[in-house]
Structures are given as structure tokens and as C-alpha cells.
Amino acid sequence: MDDELLNNDANLGGDTLNNPLDPFPSSLDIDITSLQTDVVDITPEEPQEEHDFDATRKMCPTRHGCQGATDCDYCGGDYPG
Amino acid sequence: MTKGKNELCDEAIGLLVTYRCNLNCKYCYVHSKKPKEMTLEMAQSILEPFLMKQGGFLDIKFYGGETLMSFTLIKQLVEWVESKTWNRKYRFFGSTNGTLLNNEMKEWFMDHSKLVTMGLSFDGLPDVQLENRGSINIDIDYFISTWPQQTIQMTINTSSVNRMAEGIIYLLEKGAKVHPNVAFEEYEWEDKYILEYCKQLDILADYYSKHEKAPIIIQFEHKLEEYARSLDNHHPQVQVCGAGHGFHVYDVDGSKYPCHLLSPLVLETNQLNMVNKGEIEHAKDFADSKCANCPYTSSCPTCLGCNLIYRNDIRNRDLTHCKIMRAEVRAFIKKEVTRLKKKEVLDSFDAARIAAIRKIYDYEKCHSLL
């Protein structure tokens, strides 16, 4: 593991602009602008509250694989029932 | 909590049924698999007061070790619970590596599949599974057919990230729902692995554009509108899991801990002392100062247990999962732009999404991922 970084605060790096390796295509900018033009006359409306979910589906955004057993605010359970 | 949520899950507890495991997975956070088991009497004495309480659903989760090493206990406990009348509904869940599942177990689980769900951990492609976990002697199709709504837990680490997309697609094509997640480990990922993760997400986005009905993976589920709002009005950093607050795990001797990671299964004496002093239960501040301006904290994949284990502080979040999260948001934005461009008619929800995409894009453009 010599070539890996120790997982702690000491390795925090500052954000930098325009990193050539940064995998976020600037061409996307044009597409987003085009979409913005397409909806310029439409009043934005956000979907219902986040808890309006499909009851059979796991909706845990914490992504660490709790498998839906905990009663946290983010977990909708994932049981077939 | 909403009404819907209360109906789904009112209270959850975990039972650490065994410390033993028959595998030795590369990324496992349990380093000493002691021969400790929970007895049936102990499990009954823990469950009884919970089941006697009035309330909504009680979720009972089996933890290990490998839970199927305690199949006899699980079977006896479930049948004991079934044989009595209680004051609330309940259901059981266990995760398993699936390697010990035999015909007797298959038959029993089939008979109890509405009451007991077993979630399989399987790392995608069979050869990746073999390399990470050391065994491919698993009847994946049984899990998919018995519990079709249950996701297969697919763990990704640096040695398997270059085959992540292939592995996810392999499982999706078998008819499984997949929950891919990046292992929490002691060392941060180097940039080359983060870049590989980005590449794999692009492959998956392309797959989903051609297979629109395939069950979506969590990597492509993001509340962009919420993130965009957070840029204007930053959300406080709250606890992102139920450990110690609404959820507890009971050790083989009946002792209570905030979760299985924050228990003697994983922790050494010093850290265990912190937990025993109520470090989690009494904690009110879950903020990490380096995340003060992050728009994604409401969905941050941080793990209190791993923060304590690897950085000695439940608040000290790791950077790998931060980069992983941002890579996913970026991939999701690309996927959403592609989807929206294809639509013939855009509606008000689309307009809100496009506005959010613009804000998040501008934020990401000014903050390097690496």
C-alpha cells in the first residue's frame, strides 16, 4: 500500500481550476445552455417531497450499504414483503 | 417522519448472531473473527420486549460474521416469533455471502420469504467475486427469484473498479437489482482509481440509455434540486445513518451498541470505550469543518463507524467517498442532460431540473474533482 495515501485530513488538497484530468466535459455547458433556452417560458416546478417514494424501493442516499435495516431518516427499507 | 415512512419502518434493531465467517474478503472491516455466537435464549430475551411494545413495524436485522453460520439460531428464532402473538408487525433481514446456502436452508427460506429477506453480497463478475471474496459457489439465481426486490450488494474496491460496469451489467442482465457501493478502507484511493470510477459510470450511463427499463443503480439517483438549493442556503450537517439514534445492535452477550461497526465485532478497546461512554448517542454535532460549503452533505455517504475506525473521530469524513459522490453527481448530470435532450416536450419539472443542473454544473466546474 506504499503508493496509496493515508486516509486522513493531512492529505486534504485545495480545489484547483481547469485540471486537465478532470473528467467533466466543458461541451456539456453548451447543452445545458440550450436546454435552458428551451424552457425559458416554462415556470419550474419541483417534484413532491423526497418521502414520496415507491415503498418497495430502497432510497438510502448514504450509499454505504446498510441494506435498509435502520430507521434513519433516509432509509425506506428494501424488503419485498 | 412521514406517514408512509412510519408504515414502512417504525423501529429497527440488529442482532449480532455470530462473529464467525467462512470467507476472508479483501476489504472486510472485521479483522479477528472470534468464535462468538448468540444463543437462542439471548435472542429471545432481546426481541421479546420490542415485540410486546405497541408500535409499527419492527425491523429485525441479523448481523455477522456470516449470518448463515447461525442458520439454526435464525430458524429457531423466527419460528418462535411466528408461534406467538405480538403487539406489532415485524420482519427479518440478514445479509449473507450465500456460500453456505444448502437445500434445507433454501426450502426454509422459500417458505418464509415474505417474512425473512436475505440480501446477497456478490461482487459482480464471478472472477472478481473470486478474487475479492475467494468463493463463487453461490446460487445467485435462487436469491434473485426468492427475493426479486432485494438488491444484490456489490462491493467495489481499487482492484475491481475497472470491472465495475461489467459486473453491474452482468447482474442486471441476470434480472437482479444491484446496489453497488465502494468499500470503506483505511487508505484513500489514488486519482487513477477515481478517474477509472468516472469512466465506469460513463459506460453505465451509456448502458442505461440503451436499456431504459433496467433497474437503476443508486449512483444515478441524486436530488439535484436539493443540492442546488443547498448552494444558496447550506444545509446543516446532520447524522446520515441511524446508528445510536433509532437503531441499535445487540452483541452476542446482549450488550447494546449503536451499530455493528461500533461494536466489539470491529472496534478495539480504546475506540470501544469511546462508544461505551455514549460518544454516538450523546453526539449532537456531526459536522466536519472541511465539508462546511459542500452542497451534497444531505446525501453524503459518510459512515460514522468508519470515521471512528480509520480517523478516530466520527465527524472526520473520508475523501475517497467525497470524490466518489461528486463523480456520481457529475455522471448523473451528463445522463440527465442526455435524457432531457431526447425529450420532445419539456415540462415544468424538467425546467426545475435544468435550473438545478446549471447551478450544480457551475459549482463543479469551479471545483476540481481530483
XYZ file of C-alpha atoms in Angstrom:
451
model
C 0.000 0.000 0.000
C 3.058 2.273 -0.204
C 1.686 4.108 -3.186
C -1.618 4.905 -1.527
C -2.415 7.918 0.571
C -3.214 7.655 4.220
C -6.859 8.373 4.725
C -6.811 11.478 6.896
C -7.088 15.249 6.910
C -3.397 15.793 6.251
C -3.938 14.918 2.619
C -6.640 17.484 2.030
C -5.820 19.360 -1.124
C -7.188 22.717 -2.205
C -9.539 22.798 -5.154
C -7.947 23.785 -8.407
C -9.476 25.080 -11.595
C -9.108 23.535 -15.003
C -7.340 20.350 -14.060
C -6.703 18.695 -17.438
C -7.545 15.304 -15.961
C -10.828 16.489 -14.548
C -13.475 14.330 -16.219
C -16.186 16.944 -16.688
C -16.592 17.931 -20.324
C -16.964 21.639 -20.978
C -19.091 20.751 -24.018
C -21.824 19.984 -21.521
C -22.069 23.706 -20.914
C -23.442 24.232 -24.415
C -26.047 21.510 -23.997
C -27.226 22.912 -20.669
C -27.486 26.408 -22.126
C -29.514 25.013 -24.995
C -31.870 23.253 -22.582
C -32.213 26.432 -20.551
C -33.293 28.240 -23.719
C -35.852 25.524 -24.417
C -37.564 26.022 -21.056
C -37.245 29.762 -20.767
C -41.026 30.199 -20.913
C -41.843 27.360 -18.521
C -42.285 28.001 -14.803
C -40.115 25.482 -12.923
C -41.930 23.206 -10.540
C -40.106 20.819 -8.232
C -41.303 17.264 -7.675
C -43.105 16.274 -4.461
C -41.276 15.895 -1.187
C -38.491 13.355 -1.040
C -40.520 10.933 1.100
C -42.956 10.328 -1.717
C -41.183 7.201 -2.766
C -42.020 3.795 -4.099
C -42.462 1.745 -0.942
C -40.679 -1.302 -2.305
C -37.518 0.537 -3.173
C -34.508 1.393 -1.150
C -33.981 5.126 -1.067
C -30.979 5.421 1.147
C -28.694 8.059 -0.309
C -25.952 7.342 2.161
C -24.768 4.573 -0.115
C -22.844 2.642 2.455
C -24.878 -0.453 2.119
C -26.936 -0.584 5.276
C -29.401 -2.634 3.205
C -32.345 -0.792 4.589
C -32.484 -2.127 8.105
C -32.003 1.066 10.035
C -34.646 3.595 10.868
C -32.678 6.601 9.767
C -34.373 9.465 8.003
C -33.026 8.395 4.668
C -33.909 4.751 4.597
C -37.144 3.476 3.146
C -36.365 -0.193 3.647
C -35.868 -2.692 0.895
C -37.983 -5.651 1.723
C -40.099 -7.492 -0.770
C -42.872 -8.143 1.750
C -41.237 11.341 9.573
C -43.965 10.996 7.016
C -46.943 8.689 7.302
C -45.545 6.478 4.572
C -42.292 6.097 6.369
C -43.926 5.178 9.671
C -45.857 2.457 7.950
C -42.681 1.102 6.478
C -40.379 1.024 9.441
C -41.147 2.174 12.944
C -38.235 0.705 14.809
C -35.184 -1.299 13.869
C -32.791 -3.420 15.866
C -29.877 -5.634 14.953
C -28.766 -8.920 16.435
C -25.099 -9.823 16.168
C -25.735 -13.528 15.797
C -22.185 -14.661 15.112
C -18.657 -13.304 14.837
C -17.616 -16.225 12.644
C -17.261 -16.124 8.882
C -16.168 -18.729 6.369
C -14.666 -16.154 3.980
C -11.883 -13.622 4.251
C -12.858 -10.831 1.874
C -10.168 -8.358 0.881
C -11.961 -5.305 2.188
C -13.562 -6.761 5.305
C -13.591 -4.464 8.327
C -13.665 -7.393 10.762
C -10.096 -8.424 11.448
C -10.489 -11.014 14.159
C -13.329 -13.410 13.580
C -13.741 -14.828 17.050
C -15.857 -17.921 17.752
C -18.631 -15.972 19.462
C -22.303 -16.856 18.962
C -25.607 -15.558 20.241
C -27.786 -18.142 21.944
C -31.477 -18.610 21.190
C -32.369 -17.635 24.754
C -30.403 -14.404 24.467
C -32.003 -13.546 21.128
C -35.475 -14.234 22.540
C -34.850 -12.104 25.619
C -33.696 -9.198 23.426
C -36.605 -9.420 20.988
C -39.458 -10.061 23.402
C -39.784 -6.531 24.880
C -39.588 -4.976 21.413
C -42.324 -7.252 20.096
C -44.510 -6.665 23.149
C -44.403 -2.905 22.649
C -47.234 -1.261 20.759
C -45.983 0.244 17.566
C -45.458 -0.001 13.861
C -43.230 -2.426 12.070
C -40.269 -3.838 13.934
C -37.333 -4.484 11.627
C -35.023 -7.151 12.960
C -31.688 -7.483 11.239
C -29.220 -10.323 11.631
C -25.565 -9.317 11.599
C -22.361 -11.294 11.411
C -19.835 -12.560 10.564
C -21.603 -14.732 8.071
C -25.219 -14.919 9.166
C -25.816 -18.360 7.659
C -23.263 -19.787 10.086
C -26.078 -19.167 12.562
C -28.848 -20.591 10.415
C -30.080 -22.878 13.200
C -30.486 -19.907 15.538
C -32.183 -17.821 12.842
C -34.606 -20.633 12.038
C -35.464 -21.336 15.666
C -35.851 -17.663 16.488
C -38.094 -16.889 13.523
C -40.268 -19.937 14.228
C -40.516 -18.964 17.904
C -41.594 -15.425 16.980
C -44.090 -16.803 14.467
C -45.606 -19.129 17.041
C -46.673 -16.313 19.372
C -48.993 -13.341 19.250
C -47.320 -9.953 19.492
C -48.422 -6.339 19.663
C -46.835 -5.268 16.400
C -45.848 -6.481 12.974
C -42.273 -7.493 12.297
C -39.931 -8.672 9.597
C -36.432 -10.070 9.480
C -33.458 -9.302 7.325
C -29.952 -10.697 7.048
C -27.098 -10.172 4.654
C -25.092 -13.163 3.527
C -22.238 -14.215 1.273
C -24.507 -17.053 0.121
C -21.805 -19.705 0.072
C -23.295 -21.824 2.860
C -26.820 -21.937 1.500
C -27.836 -25.584 1.179
C -31.069 -27.261 0.076
C -32.521 -27.377 3.582
C -31.942 -23.648 4.014
C -33.293 -22.896 0.547
C -36.507 -24.722 1.330
C -36.941 -22.999 4.680
C -36.206 -19.539 3.311
C -38.569 -20.166 0.409
C -41.335 -20.970 2.916
C -40.515 -17.821 4.897
C -39.585 -15.459 2.072
C -42.319 -12.965 2.941
C -41.104 -12.702 6.498
C -37.354 -13.131 6.144
C -35.255 -11.478 3.461
C -31.670 -12.495 2.851
C -29.630 -9.943 0.930
C -26.785 -11.422 -1.067
C -23.352 -9.826 -1.249
C -21.758 -10.644 -4.590
C -19.136 -8.558 -6.350
C -20.361 -8.609 -9.942
C -18.377 -10.777 -12.305
C -17.638 -14.275 -10.994
C -13.867 -13.868 -11.356
C -13.957 -10.545 -9.495
C -16.042 -12.198 -6.790
C -13.479 -14.996 -6.622
C -10.595 -12.564 -6.348
C -12.238 -10.359 -3.702
C -14.046 -12.968 -1.675
C -12.457 -16.301 -2.511
C -15.592 -18.226 -3.437
C -18.098 -18.350 -6.272
C -20.027 -21.330 -5.001
C -23.244 -19.314 -4.825
C -26.687 -19.841 -6.303
C -27.315 -16.249 -7.387
C -30.490 -17.183 -9.254
C -32.027 -18.501 -6.041
C -31.618 -15.106 -4.379
C -32.978 -13.269 -7.407
C -36.032 -15.492 -7.700
C -36.761 -15.731 -3.968
C -36.326 -12.034 -3.174
C -36.667 -10.208 -6.520
C -36.963 -6.773 -4.908
C -33.858 -7.175 -2.795
C -30.715 -5.623 -4.229
C -27.510 -7.615 -4.509
C -24.807 -5.816 -2.585
C -21.808 -5.408 -4.899
C -18.715 -4.046 -3.230
C -16.137 -2.158 -5.276
C -12.521 -1.597 -4.329
C -9.410 -0.424 -6.143
C -8.671 -3.842 -7.598
C -12.172 -4.269 -9.030
C -13.149 -0.732 -10.044
C -12.009 -1.262 -13.643
C -14.622 -4.012 -13.987
C -17.405 -2.286 -12.094
C -19.642 -1.558 -15.084
C -19.171 -5.033 -16.488
C -20.081 -6.541 -13.118
C -23.173 -4.401 -12.625
C -24.388 -5.156 -16.143
C -23.717 -8.863 -15.592
C -26.008 -8.865 -12.543
C -28.647 -6.636 -14.165
C -28.782 -8.977 -17.147
C -29.423 -11.849 -14.763
C -32.505 -9.987 -13.581
C -31.061 -8.705 -10.321
C -31.390 -5.320 -8.729
C -27.932 -4.130 -7.795
C -26.609 -1.936 -5.017
C -23.001 -1.136 -5.885
C -21.031 0.507 -3.115
C -17.432 1.493 -2.643
C -15.751 -0.214 0.285
C -14.662 1.943 3.188
C -10.987 1.252 3.664
C -8.047 2.649 5.569
C -6.347 4.209 2.545
C -7.651 6.844 0.182
C -7.992 5.980 -3.493
C -5.363 7.426 -5.797
C -6.587 9.712 -8.594
C -6.189 6.987 -11.201
C -8.836 4.910 -9.437
C -11.202 7.871 -9.140
C -10.760 8.501 -12.861
C -11.468 4.843 -13.541
C -14.645 5.127 -11.463
C -15.709 8.077 -13.649
C -15.029 6.042 -16.766
C -17.083 3.142 -15.445
C -20.004 5.478 -14.678
C -19.900 6.724 -18.274
C -20.100 3.121 -19.522
C -23.079 2.543 -17.256
C -24.790 5.751 -18.365
C -24.432 4.539 -21.935
C -25.890 1.148 -20.949
C -28.890 2.776 -19.290
C -29.509 4.989 -22.321
C -29.967 1.781 -24.308
C -31.789 -0.125 -21.548
C -34.180 2.404 -20.099
C -36.164 -0.184 -18.155
C -33.168 -1.699 -16.363
C -33.387 -1.183 -12.565
C -31.439 1.953 -11.825
C -28.440 1.861 -9.510
C -28.086 4.322 -6.673
C -25.153 6.005 -8.431
C -27.715 7.546 -10.761
C -30.147 8.769 -8.157
C -29.438 12.274 -6.978
C -31.621 15.042 -5.667
C -30.173 17.753 -7.871
C -32.812 20.290 -6.874
C -31.934 19.773 -3.208
C -28.214 20.106 -3.921
C -28.855 23.283 -5.923
C -30.877 24.766 -3.054
C -28.049 23.908 -0.710
C -25.700 26.113 -2.717
C -27.812 29.128 -1.743
C -28.746 28.020 1.722
C -26.367 25.449 3.081
C -27.931 22.526 4.936
C -26.620 21.731 8.391
C -24.601 18.532 8.544
C -26.805 16.001 10.252
C -26.279 12.366 11.105
C -26.701 10.391 7.906
C -27.467 6.993 9.402
C -29.498 5.626 12.258
C -26.569 4.410 14.382
C -27.377 5.028 18.025
C -30.375 7.159 17.132
C -33.322 4.955 16.294
C -31.156 1.935 15.682
C -29.041 -0.298 17.915
C -27.255 -3.587 17.575
C -27.196 -6.182 20.319
C -23.975 -8.112 20.796
C -23.906 -11.867 21.470
C -23.960 -11.161 25.229
C -26.928 -8.781 24.998
C -24.902 -5.548 25.259
C -26.246 -2.678 23.187
C -24.174 -0.728 20.631
C -25.004 1.987 18.057
C -24.331 -0.311 15.090
C -22.359 -3.418 14.195
C -19.290 -1.399 13.207
C -19.378 0.438 16.503
C -19.304 -2.794 18.481
C -16.734 -5.321 19.731
C -17.102 -7.107 16.376
C -14.895 -4.405 14.861
C -13.563 -1.978 17.457
C -10.525 -2.379 19.686
C -10.642 -1.439 23.370
C -9.799 2.297 23.120
C -12.394 3.073 20.492
C -14.909 0.793 22.145
C -14.500 2.824 25.331
C -15.478 5.955 23.403
C -18.611 4.215 22.168
C -19.430 2.883 25.619
C -19.231 6.418 27.011
C -22.048 7.442 24.680
C -19.902 9.122 22.008
C -22.606 8.427 19.424
C -25.831 8.579 21.435
C -24.903 11.891 23.055
C -23.414 13.431 19.942
C -25.249 16.471 18.629
C -22.629 17.741 16.245
C -21.884 15.620 13.195
C -20.273 18.399 11.187
C -16.883 18.083 9.555
C -15.418 21.565 9.052
C -13.918 20.660 5.689
C -17.450 19.976 4.393
C -18.906 23.318 5.516
C -19.631 24.549 1.987
C -20.371 21.232 0.319
C -23.816 21.150 -1.353
C -24.061 17.367 -1.081
C -23.949 16.837 2.677
C -27.599 15.769 2.808
C -26.664 12.679 0.796
C -23.069 12.241 1.931
C -22.045 8.583 2.008
C -20.030 9.040 5.175
C -20.022 6.293 7.812
C -19.684 7.198 11.468
C -18.202 3.800 12.250
C -15.541 4.015 9.552
C -14.741 7.584 10.528
C -14.038 6.395 14.047
C -12.162 3.272 12.987
C -9.874 4.920 10.425
C -9.673 8.534 11.616
C -10.532 8.242 15.302
C -13.387 10.746 15.071
C -16.974 10.084 13.986
C -17.053 13.512 12.289
C -13.896 13.153 10.228
C -15.178 12.097 6.799
C -13.008 10.397 4.197
C -12.047 11.985 0.906
C -12.454 8.946 -1.323
C -16.189 8.754 -0.789
C -16.404 12.520 -1.253
C -14.786 12.204 -4.692
C -16.904 9.160 -5.481
C -20.050 11.091 -4.610
C -19.052 14.030 -6.780
C -18.110 11.713 -9.649
C -21.600 10.238 -9.411
C -23.272 13.651 -9.389
C -21.281 14.616 -12.481
C -22.148 11.371 -14.263
C -25.793 11.823 -13.315
C -25.798 15.362 -14.710
C -24.405 14.072 -18.005
C -27.021 11.307 -18.040
C -29.822 13.766 -17.268
C -28.715 16.188 -19.979
C -28.731 13.346 -22.492
C -32.192 12.279 -21.333
C -33.622 15.799 -21.441
C -32.166 16.478 -24.875
C -34.068 13.475 -26.201
C -37.439 14.682 -24.872
C -39.752 16.191 -27.429
C -41.705 18.235 -24.908
C -40.186 19.657 -21.740
C -42.412 20.339 -18.722
C -42.215 22.330 -15.502
C -40.390 19.525 -13.655
C -37.828 19.452 -16.437
C -37.429 23.203 -16.135
C -36.679 22.833 -12.415
C -34.204 20.082 -13.145
C -32.446 22.064 -15.833
C -32.121 25.029 -13.472
C -30.611 22.724 -10.834
C -28.273 21.151 -13.366
C -26.973 24.590 -14.339
C -26.233 25.505 -10.736
C -24.513 22.218 -9.914
C -22.581 22.259 -13.170
C -21.261 25.754 -12.445
C -20.279 24.661 -8.951
C -18.473 21.559 -10.182
C -16.730 23.464 -12.943
C -15.028 25.588 -10.309
C -14.095 22.711 -8.020
C -11.692 20.114 -9.333
C -12.653 16.562 -8.568
C -9.070 15.415 -8.059
